[in-house]
């Protein structure tokens, strides 16, 4: 009897040892196979651009932009304009802030996505907006009643806290998407790039209420230098977009295509109407997102955790303000997560309950602080699919963990994998 027990114990030990030594190979992992049949909204505000022609739509197409939001009062919207947009794979939301119930002649054109009926409404405008929305739903419910709301620093226009502003907006207006603008990267008195303290908390609030209301969250980001805002580098475009994705944004909208204001530097120069370095920076970041957006769009955002870096003795004010941050190890498939630099961990889940995570380096991209992140997963997982700048790599776990270097300005999407 003792001999039988000893043999059994030896067998168990050998099984554990083989498992620990990596008996599961990369070929044994269940990697998801997803068709490239969904795309994320990557948009841009037109600004002062009025002469939309095939050349400019080709600029949008080459930069992986699929939505144009009109802001110039000088744009004439014609069937020909919508035809050019459709040929370039671009949908259009014209500006119509004076909309009074008129159904446009191009209402059924497939490239016409809806109207922008308001930009940055004050709290006192919500009831009027709700009336317009009811009228809209009775006339063009198949098109978008689009509004872009204020960020948290708008002051008295909010009518209270930013949380109450967004909460009231969702309850009263009941929009189809929640879109807000926030330009987080600014120059201080010494011309150094700094991040607004309220960037993460604004994202935290908007994503929370969008999910609570069952609508998509969109984020308008900085694409043009003006006032105290920086001229975004490729890394700064990438970082803003990665933060947006960590908060589950399903629309990333650049502000702005061009401007006649000489204080603006834009992706398209208004005078020459040719692409600038900002265009190249934007296009590079967009291409990386477009390379894997069909994967991202298969997962629904569940919440975002803030992970303080071990190199930082105090929790940053940006993280302290995030009232809806979730716990990273609560029914997420994660048993432990650590980072030496501040980190955002977006938690995602597909329709079958499969998990995924968006890990974004939350440090100021100008400081060039790479983050070393260790992620420990539940025992059912044997490996991970890592998506970094659109490139996919499959890796095995070691003792249920993986350590990843996330460069400054970057985010990686991780899908935990079981064995076949």
CSV table of C-alpha atoms in Angstrom, one decimal:
chain,number,residue,atom,x,y,z
A,1,UNK,CA,0.0,0.0,0.0
A,2,UNK,CA,2.8,2.4,0.9
A,3,UNK,CA,4.5,1.6,-2.5
A,4,UNK,CA,1.3,2.4,-4.4
A,5,UNK,CA,1.0,5.7,-2.5
A,6,UNK,CA,4.6,6.5,-3.2
A,7,UNK,CA,4.2,5.8,-7.0
A,8,UNK,CA,1.1,7.9,-7.0
A,9,UNK,CA,2.9,10.8,-5.3
A,10,UNK,CA,5.8,10.5,-7.7
A,11,UNK,CA,3.4,10.6,-10.7
A,12,UNK,CA,1.8,13.8,-9.3
A,13,UNK,CA,5.2,15.4,-8.7
A,14,UNK,CA,6.3,14.6,-12.2
A,15,UNK,CA,3.1,16.0,-13.7
A,16,UNK,CA,3.5,19.2,-11.7
A,17,UNK,CA,7.2,19.4,-12.7
A,18,UNK,CA,6.4,18.9,-16.4
A,19,UNK,CA,3.8,21.6,-16.3
A,20,UNK,CA,6.1,24.0,-14.6
A,21,UNK,CA,8.8,23.3,-17.2
A,22,UNK,CA,6.5,24.5,-19.9
A,23,UNK,CA,4.8,21.3,-21.3
A,24,UNK,CA,2.3,23.6,-23.0
A,25,UNK,CA,3.7,25.0,-26.3
A,26,UNK,CA,2.6,28.1,-28.2
A,27,UNK,CA,0.8,25.7,-30.7
A,28,UNK,CA,-1.3,24.4,-27.8
A,29,UNK,CA,-2.9,27.8,-27.0
A,30,UNK,CA,-6.4,28.8,-28.1
A,31,UNK,CA,-5.8,32.0,-29.9
A,32,UNK,CA,-8.9,34.0,-31.0
A,33,UNK,CA,-9.7,34.1,-34.7
A,34,UNK,CA,-11.6,37.3,-35.5
A,35,UNK,CA,-12.7,38.5,-38.9
A,36,UNK,CA,-11.7,42.0,-39.8
A,37,UNK,CA,-15.3,43.1,-40.1
A,38,UNK,CA,-15.5,45.9,-37.5
A,39,UNK,CA,-13.8,49.2,-37.3
A,40,UNK,CA,-13.3,51.8,-34.6
A,41,UNK,CA,-14.5,55.4,-35.3
A,42,UNK,CA,-11.4,57.4,-36.0
A,43,UNK,CA,-12.6,60.9,-36.8
A,44,UNK,CA,-11.5,64.5,-37.2
A,45,UNK,CA,-13.1,67.9,-36.9
A,46,UNK,CA,-12.9,69.8,-40.2
A,47,UNK,CA,-12.2,73.2,-38.6
A,48,UNK,CA,-11.7,75.9,-41.2
A,49,UNK,CA,-11.6,73.5,-44.2
A,50,UNK,CA,-14.3,74.4,-46.6
A,51,UNK,CA,-13.1,73.1,-50.0
A,52,UNK,CA,-13.6,69.4,-49.5
A,53,UNK,CA,-12.5,67.6,-52.7
A,54,UNK,CA,-11.1,64.2,-53.7
A,55,UNK,CA,-7.6,65.2,-52.7
A,56,UNK,CA,-8.6,66.1,-49.1
A,57,UNK,CA,-10.7,63.0,-48.8
A,58,UNK,CA,-7.7,61.0,-49.9
A,59,UNK,CA,-5.7,62.6,-47.1
A,60,UNK,CA,-8.4,61.3,-44.7
A,61,UNK,CA,-8.3,57.9,-46.2
A,62,UNK,CA,-4.5,57.6,-46.1
A,63,UNK,CA,-4.6,58.6,-42.4
A,64,UNK,CA,-7.2,55.9,-41.6
A,65,UNK,CA,-9.9,58.5,-40.8
A,66,UNK,CA,-13.4,57.3,-41.3
A,67,UNK,CA,-15.5,60.1,-39.9
A,68,UNK,CA,-15.5,63.8,-40.7
A,69,UNK,CA,-17.2,66.2,-38.4
A,70,UNK,CA,-18.0,69.6,-40.0
A,71,UNK,CA,-17.4,72.8,-38.2
A,72,UNK,CA,-17.0,75.4,-41.0
A,73,UNK,CA,-20.1,77.4,-41.8
A,74,UNK,CA,-18.7,77.8,-45.3
A,75,UNK,CA,-19.0,74.1,-46.3
A,76,UNK,CA,-21.7,73.5,-48.9
A,77,UNK,CA,-23.0,69.9,-48.4
A,78,UNK,CA,-23.9,68.4,-51.7
A,79,UNK,CA,-24.6,64.9,-53.0
A,80,UNK,CA,-21.2,65.2,-54.7
A,81,UNK,CA,-19.4,65.8,-51.4
A,82,UNK,CA,-21.1,62.8,-49.9
A,83,UNK,CA,-20.2,60.7,-52.9
A,84,UNK,CA,-16.6,61.6,-52.5
A,85,UNK,CA,-16.7,60.8,-48.9
A,86,UNK,CA,-18.3,57.4,-49.5
A,87,UNK,CA,-15.7,56.5,-52.1
A,88,UNK,CA,-13.0,57.3,-49.5
A,89,UNK,CA,-14.7,55.2,-46.8
A,90,UNK,CA,-15.6,58.3,-44.8
A,91,UNK,CA,-18.9,59.1,-43.1
A,92,UNK,CA,-19.8,62.8,-42.5
A,93,UNK,CA,-21.5,64.6,-39.7
A,94,UNK,CA,-22.1,68.1,-40.9
A,95,UNK,CA,-22.4,71.0,-38.5
A,96,UNK,CA,-26.0,72.1,-38.1
A,97,UNK,CA,-26.3,73.9,-34.8
A,98,UNK,CA,-29.3,75.9,-36.0
A,99,UNK,CA,-31.2,72.7,-37.0
A,100,UNK,CA,-34.9,73.4,-36.7
A,101,UNK,CA,-36.5,70.2,-37.9
A,102,UNK,CA,-35.6,70.3,-41.6
A,103,UNK,CA,-34.8,67.0,-43.2
A,104,UNK,CA,-31.9,67.5,-45.7
A,105,UNK,CA,-32.1,66.3,-49.3
A,106,UNK,CA,-29.1,64.0,-48.6
A,107,UNK,CA,-30.7,62.5,-45.5
A,108,UNK,CA,-30.7,58.9,-46.9
A,109,UNK,CA,-27.2,59.1,-48.4
A,110,UNK,CA,-25.1,56.3,-46.8
A,111,UNK,CA,-22.2,58.7,-46.1
A,112,UNK,CA,-24.5,61.1,-44.1
A,113,UNK,CA,-24.1,59.9,-40.5
A,114,UNK,CA,-26.1,62.7,-38.8
A,115,UNK,CA,-25.9,66.3,-37.7
A,116,UNK,CA,-23.7,67.9,-35.1
A,117,UNK,CA,-26.5,69.9,-33.4
A,118,UNK,CA,-24.4,71.4,-30.5
A,119,UNK,CA,-20.9,71.7,-29.4
A,120,UNK,CA,-20.1,72.1,-25.6
A,121,UNK,CA,-23.6,72.8,-24.3
A,122,UNK,CA,-23.9,74.4,-20.8
A,123,UNK,CA,-26.0,72.6,-18.2
A,124,UNK,CA,-28.7,75.2,-18.8
A,125,UNK,CA,-29.0,74.0,-22.4
A,126,UNK,CA,-29.9,70.4,-21.7
A,127,UNK,CA,-33.7,70.8,-21.6
A,128,UNK,CA,-33.6,72.6,-24.9
A,129,UNK,CA,-31.4,69.9,-26.3
A,130,UNK,CA,-33.8,67.2,-25.1
A,131,UNK,CA,-36.6,68.9,-27.0
A,132,UNK,CA,-34.5,68.9,-30.1
A,133,UNK,CA,-33.6,65.3,-29.6
A,134,UNK,CA,-37.3,64.3,-29.3
A,135,UNK,CA,-38.0,66.1,-32.6
A,136,UNK,CA,-35.0,64.5,-34.2
A,137,UNK,CA,-36.1,61.0,-33.2
A,138,UNK,CA,-39.5,61.6,-34.8
A,139,UNK,CA,-37.9,62.6,-38.1
A,140,UNK,CA,-34.4,61.0,-38.5
A,141,UNK,CA,-34.0,58.3,-35.9
A,142,UNK,CA,-31.8,56.3,-38.2
A,143,UNK,CA,-29.1,59.1,-38.1
A,144,UNK,CA,-27.0,60.4,-35.3
A,145,UNK,CA,-28.1,63.4,-33.2
A,146,UNK,CA,-24.5,64.3,-32.3
A,147,UNK,CA,-23.3,66.5,-29.5
A,148,UNK,CA,-19.8,67.1,-28.1
A,149,UNK,CA,-19.9,68.1,-24.4
A,150,UNK,CA,-17.6,70.2,-22.3
A,151,UNK,CA,-14.5,68.8,-20.4
A,152,UNK,CA,-14.3,69.1,-16.6
A,153,UNK,CA,-12.5,72.4,-16.5
A,154,UNK,CA,-15.4,74.4,-18.1
A,155,UNK,CA,-16.3,76.1,-14.8
A,156,UNK,CA,-19.7,77.7,-14.3
A,157,UNK,CA,-21.0,76.3,-17.6
A,158,UNK,CA,-21.2,72.9,-15.9
A,159,UNK,CA,-23.7,74.1,-13.4
A,160,UNK,CA,-22.0,72.2,-10.7
A,161,UNK,CA,-19.4,69.3,-10.7
A,162,UNK,CA,-18.4,67.6,-13.9
A,163,UNK,CA,-19.9,64.4,-12.5
A,164,UNK,CA,-23.3,66.0,-12.1
A,165,UNK,CA,-22.9,67.7,-15.5
A,166,UNK,CA,-22.4,64.4,-17.3
A,167,UNK,CA,-25.0,62.6,-15.2
A,168,UNK,CA,-27.6,65.2,-16.0
A,169,UNK,CA,-26.7,65.2,-19.6
A,170,UNK,CA,-27.2,61.5,-20.0
A,171,UNK,CA,-30.5,61.5,-18.1
A,172,UNK,CA,-32.0,64.5,-19.8
A,173,UNK,CA,-30.7,64.4,-23.3
A,174,UNK,CA,-30.3,60.6,-23.7
A,175,UNK,CA,-27.7,60.8,-26.5
A,176,UNK,CA,-26.7,57.9,-28.8
A,177,UNK,CA,-23.0,58.4,-27.9
A,178,UNK,CA,-21.2,60.3,-25.2
A,179,UNK,CA,-18.5,62.4,-26.8
A,180,UNK,CA,-16.4,65.0,-25.0
A,181,UNK,CA,-13.2,66.9,-25.7
A,182,UNK,CA,-10.2,67.0,-23.4
A,183,UNK,CA,-6.8,68.3,-24.5
A,184,UNK,CA,-4.5,66.9,-21.8
A,185,UNK,CA,-1.0,68.0,-23.0
A,186,UNK,CA,0.1,71.6,-22.3
A,187,UNK,CA,3.2,73.7,-22.0
A,188,UNK,CA,4.1,75.2,-18.6
A,189,UNK,CA,5.8,78.5,-18.0
A,190,UNK,CA,9.2,76.8,-18.9
A,191,UNK,CA,7.8,75.3,-22.1
A,192,UNK,CA,7.8,71.8,-20.6
A,193,UNK,CA,5.0,69.5,-21.5
A,194,UNK,CA,2.6,68.7,-18.6
A,195,UNK,CA,-0.5,66.6,-18.3
A,196,UNK,CA,-3.7,68.1,-16.9
A,197,UNK,CA,-4.5,66.7,-13.5
A,198,UNK,CA,-8.1,66.1,-14.4
A,199,UNK,CA,-7.5,64.1,-17.6
A,200,UNK,CA,-7.9,60.6,-16.1
A,201,UNK,CA,-10.8,61.6,-13.8
A,202,UNK,CA,-12.7,63.2,-16.8
A,203,UNK,CA,-12.2,59.9,-18.7
A,204,UNK,CA,-13.2,58.0,-15.6
A,205,UNK,CA,-16.5,59.9,-15.3
A,206,UNK,CA,-17.4,59.9,-19.0
A,207,UNK,CA,-16.7,56.2,-19.5
A,208,UNK,CA,-18.6,55.4,-16.4
A,209,UNK,CA,-21.8,57.2,-17.4
A,210,UNK,CA,-21.6,56.0,-21.0
A,211,UNK,CA,-21.5,52.4,-19.8
A,212,UNK,CA,-24.2,53.0,-17.3
A,213,UNK,CA,-26.4,54.3,-20.1
A,214,UNK,CA,-25.5,51.6,-22.6
A,215,UNK,CA,-24.0,53.9,-25.2
A,216,UNK,CA,-20.6,54.2,-26.8
A,217,UNK,CA,-18.0,56.5,-25.4
A,218,UNK,CA,-16.1,58.8,-27.8
A,219,UNK,CA,-13.1,61.0,-27.0
A,220,UNK,CA,-12.0,64.2,-28.9
A,221,UNK,CA,-8.3,64.5,-28.5
A,222,UNK,CA,-5.6,67.2,-29.2
A,223,UNK,CA,-4.3,67.1,-32.8
A,224,UNK,CA,-3.4,70.8,-33.2
A,225,UNK,CA,-1.1,73.1,-31.2
A,226,UNK,CA,-2.9,76.2,-30.1
A,227,UNK,CA,-3.0,78.5,-27.0
A,228,UNK,CA,-0.9,76.6,-24.3
A,229,UNK,CA,-1.4,73.2,-26.0
A,230,UNK,CA,1.5,71.3,-27.5
A,231,UNK,CA,2.1,70.4,-31.1
A,232,UNK,CA,1.5,66.6,-30.6
A,233,UNK,CA,4.4,64.3,-31.5
A,234,UNK,CA,3.7,60.9,-32.9
A,235,UNK,CA,4.2,59.5,-29.3
A,236,UNK,CA,1.7,62.1,-27.9
A,237,UNK,CA,-0.9,61.1,-30.4
A,238,UNK,CA,-0.3,57.5,-29.6
A,239,UNK,CA,-0.5,58.1,-25.9
A,240,UNK,CA,-3.8,60.0,-26.0
A,241,UNK,CA,-5.4,57.3,-28.1
A,242,UNK,CA,-4.0,54.5,-25.8
A,243,UNK,CA,-5.5,56.3,-22.8
A,244,UNK,CA,-8.8,56.5,-24.6
A,245,UNK,CA,-8.8,52.8,-25.3
A,246,UNK,CA,-7.9,52.0,-21.7
A,247,UNK,CA,-11.2,53.7,-20.9
A,248,UNK,CA,-13.1,51.8,-23.5
A,249,UNK,CA,-13.5,54.6,-26.1
A,250,UNK,CA,-15.0,53.3,-29.3
A,251,UNK,CA,-14.5,56.6,-31.1
A,252,UNK,CA,-11.3,58.7,-31.2
A,253,UNK,CA,-11.8,62.1,-32.8
A,254,UNK,CA,-8.9,64.5,-33.7
A,255,UNK,CA,-9.2,68.2,-33.2
A,256,UNK,CA,-8.7,69.8,-35.8
A,257,UNK,CA,-7.9,69.2,-39.5
A,258,UNK,CA,-7.0,72.8,-40.3
A,259,UNK,CA,-7.6,76.3,-39.1
A,260,UNK,CA,-7.3,79.8,-40.5
A,261,UNK,CA,-6.1,81.0,-37.1
A,262,UNK,CA,-2.3,81.7,-37.4
A,263,UNK,CA,-1.8,80.6,-33.8
A,264,UNK,CA,-2.8,77.0,-34.8
A,265,UNK,CA,-0.5,74.4,-36.1
A,266,UNK,CA,-2.6,71.6,-37.7
A,267,UNK,CA,-2.3,68.4,-39.7
A,268,UNK,CA,-3.2,70.3,-42.8
A,269,UNK,CA,-1.8,73.8,-43.4
A,270,UNK,CA,-4.7,76.2,-44.1
A,271,UNK,CA,-2.8,78.4,-46.5
A,272,UNK,CA,-1.0,75.8,-48.6
A,273,UNK,CA,-3.6,73.0,-47.9
A,274,UNK,CA,-0.8,70.4,-47.8
A,275,UNK,CA,-0.1,67.9,-45.0
A,276,UNK,CA,2.3,68.9,-42.2
A,277,UNK,CA,4.4,67.0,-39.8
A,278,UNK,CA,1.4,66.8,-37.5
A,279,UNK,CA,-0.4,64.9,-40.3
A,280,UNK,CA,2.3,62.4,-40.4
A,281,UNK,CA,2.3,62.0,-36.6
A,282,UNK,CA,-1.5,61.5,-36.6
A,283,UNK,CA,-1.5,59.1,-39.5
A,284,UNK,CA,1.2,56.9,-37.9
A,285,UNK,CA,-0.8,56.6,-34.7
A,286,UNK,CA,-4.0,56.0,-36.5
A,287,UNK,CA,-2.5,53.2,-38.6
A,288,UNK,CA,-1.5,51.4,-35.5
A,289,UNK,CA,-5.0,51.5,-34.1
A,290,UNK,CA,-6.6,50.6,-37.4
A,291,UNK,CA,-4.4,47.5,-37.7
A,292,UNK,CA,-6.2,45.8,-34.8
A,293,UNK,CA,-9.4,47.8,-34.1
A,294,UNK,CA,-11.5,44.8,-35.3
A,295,UNK,CA,-10.1,42.8,-32.3
A,296,UNK,CA,-10.7,45.7,-29.9
A,297,UNK,CA,-14.3,46.2,-31.1
A,298,UNK,CA,-15.1,42.6,-30.2
A,299,UNK,CA,-14.6,43.4,-26.5
A,300,UNK,CA,-16.8,45.4,-24.2
A,301,UNK,CA,-15.2,47.7,-21.6
A,302,UNK,CA,-16.0,46.7,-18.0
A,303,UNK,CA,-14.0,49.3,-16.1
A,304,UNK,CA,-10.5,50.8,-15.6
A,305,UNK,CA,-8.1,50.2,-12.7
A,306,UNK,CA,-5.4,52.7,-11.7
A,307,UNK,CA,-2.1,51.0,-10.7
A,308,UNK,CA,0.3,53.3,-8.9
A,309,UNK,CA,4.0,52.7,-9.9
A,310,UNK,CA,6.5,51.5,-7.3
A,311,UNK,CA,8.9,54.2,-8.4
A,312,UNK,CA,6.3,56.8,-7.2
A,313,UNK,CA,6.1,57.2,-3.5
A,314,UNK,CA,2.8,59.0,-3.6
A,315,UNK,CA,-0.4,58.4,-5.6
A,316,UNK,CA,-0.6,60.9,-8.3
A,317,UNK,CA,-3.4,63.5,-8.1
A,318,UNK,CA,-4.7,62.3,-11.5
A,319,UNK,CA,-5.3,58.8,-10.0
A,320,UNK,CA,-6.7,60.2,-6.7
A,321,UNK,CA,-9.5,61.9,-8.5
A,322,UNK,CA,-10.7,58.7,-10.3
A,323,UNK,CA,-13.8,57.8,-8.2
A,324,UNK,CA,-15.0,55.0,-10.5
A,325,UNK,CA,-11.8,53.1,-10.8
A,326,UNK,CA,-12.3,49.3,-10.4
A,327,UNK,CA,-10.2,46.7,-8.6
A,328,UNK,CA,-8.0,44.9,-11.1
A,329,UNK,CA,-8.3,41.5,-9.4
A,330,UNK,CA,-12.0,41.3,-8.8
A,331,UNK,CA,-13.6,38.8,-11.3
A,332,UNK,CA,-11.2,39.9,-14.0
A,333,UNK,CA,-9.0,36.8,-14.5
A,334,UNK,CA,-6.1,38.7,-13.0
A,335,UNK,CA,-4.7,37.5,-9.6
A,336,UNK,CA,-2.0,40.2,-9.3
A,337,UNK,CA,-0.6,43.2,-11.3
A,338,UNK,CA,2.3,45.5,-10.5
A,339,UNK,CA,4.2,48.2,-12.3
A,340,UNK,CA,7.2,50.4,-11.5
A,341,UNK,CA,5.4,53.4,-13.2
A,342,UNK,CA,1.8,54.6,-13.1
A,343,UNK,CA,-0.4,52.3,-15.2
A,344,UNK,CA,-4.0,52.2,-16.5
A,345,UNK,CA,-5.5,48.7,-16.8
A,346,UNK,CA,-8.7,48.7,-18.8
A,347,UNK,CA,-10.8,45.5,-18.2
A,348,UNK,CA,-12.7,44.1,-21.2
A,349,UNK,CA,-14.9,41.1,-21.9
A,350,UNK,CA,-16.4,39.6,-25.1
A,351,UNK,CA,-19.9,38.3,-25.5
A,352,UNK,CA,-18.7,34.8,-24.3
A,353,UNK,CA,-17.2,36.1,-21.2
A,354,UNK,CA,-13.6,36.0,-22.4
A,355,UNK,CA,-11.3,38.5,-20.8
A,356,UNK,CA,-8.9,41.1,-22.2
A,357,UNK,CA,-6.9,44.0,-20.8
A,358,UNK,CA,-5.6,47.4,-22.2
A,359,UNK,CA,-2.5,48.3,-20.3
A,360,UNK,CA,-1.5,51.9,-20.9
A,361,UNK,CA,1.6,53.6,-19.5
A,362,UNK,CA,0.0,56.5,-17.6
A,363,UNK,CA,3.1,58.7,-17.2
A,364,UNK,CA,3.6,61.9,-19.0
A,365,UNK,CA,4.9,60.8,-22.4
A,366,UNK,CA,7.4,63.7,-22.5
A,367,UNK,CA,9.2,62.2,-19.5
A,368,UNK,CA,10.0,59.0,-21.5
A,369,UNK,CA,9.5,56.7,-18.5
A,370,UNK,CA,9.1,53.1,-19.7
A,371,UNK,CA,7.0,50.8,-17.4
A,372,UNK,CA,7.9,47.3,-16.4
A,373,UNK,CA,4.6,45.5,-15.7
A,374,UNK,CA,4.1,42.0,-14.2
A,375,UNK,CA,0.7,40.5,-14.8
A,376,UNK,CA,-0.3,37.3,-13.0
A,377,UNK,CA,-3.4,35.4,-14.3
A,378,UNK,CA,-5.8,32.8,-13.1
A,379,UNK,CA,-4.7,29.1,-13.4
A,380,UNK,CA,-6.9,28.4,-16.3
A,381,UNK,CA,-4.7,30.6,-18.5
A,382,UNK,CA,-1.5,29.3,-20.1
A,383,UNK,CA,-0.4,32.2,-22.4
A,384,UNK,CA,-1.3,35.6,-23.7
A,385,UNK,CA,-1.8,37.3,-27.0
A,386,UNK,CA,0.0,40.7,-26.9
A,387,UNK,CA,-1.0,43.4,-29.3
A,388,UNK,CA,1.5,46.3,-29.4
A,389,UNK,CA,1.2,49.0,-32.1
A,390,UNK,CA,-1.0,46.7,-34.1
A,391,UNK,CA,1.6,43.8,-34.1
A,392,UNK,CA,0.5,40.5,-32.5
A,393,UNK,CA,2.7,38.2,-30.5
A,394,UNK,CA,1.8,35.1,-28.6
A,395,UNK,CA,3.7,34.3,-25.3
A,396,UNK,CA,3.6,31.6,-22.7
A,397,UNK,CA,3.1,32.3,-19.0
A,398,UNK,CA,5.8,31.4,-16.6
A,399,UNK,CA,4.4,30.5,-13.1
A,400,UNK,CA,1.1,32.1,-14.3
A,401,UNK,CA,2.8,35.4,-15.0
A,402,UNK,CA,4.2,37.5,-17.7
A,403,UNK,CA,6.4,40.6,-17.5
A,404,UNK,CA,6.1,43.3,-20.2
A,405,UNK,CA,7.9,46.5,-21.0
A,406,UNK,CA,5.4,49.2,-21.9
A,407,UNK,CA,7.3,52.1,-23.4
A,408,UNK,CA,6.4,55.7,-22.5
A,409,UNK,CA,3.4,56.9,-24.6
A,410,UNK,CA,2.3,53.3,-25.3
A,411,UNK,CA,-0.5,50.9,-24.5
A,412,UNK,CA,-0.7,47.2,-25.2
A,413,UNK,CA,-3.8,45.0,-25.5
A,414,UNK,CA,-3.5,41.6,-23.8
A,415,UNK,CA,-5.8,38.6,-24.3
A,416,UNK,CA,-5.3,35.7,-21.9
A,417,UNK,CA,-5.3,32.3,-23.6
A,418,UNK,CA,-6.2,28.8,-22.4
A,419,UNK,CA,-4.8,25.6,-23.7
A,420,UNK,CA,-6.6,23.5,-26.4
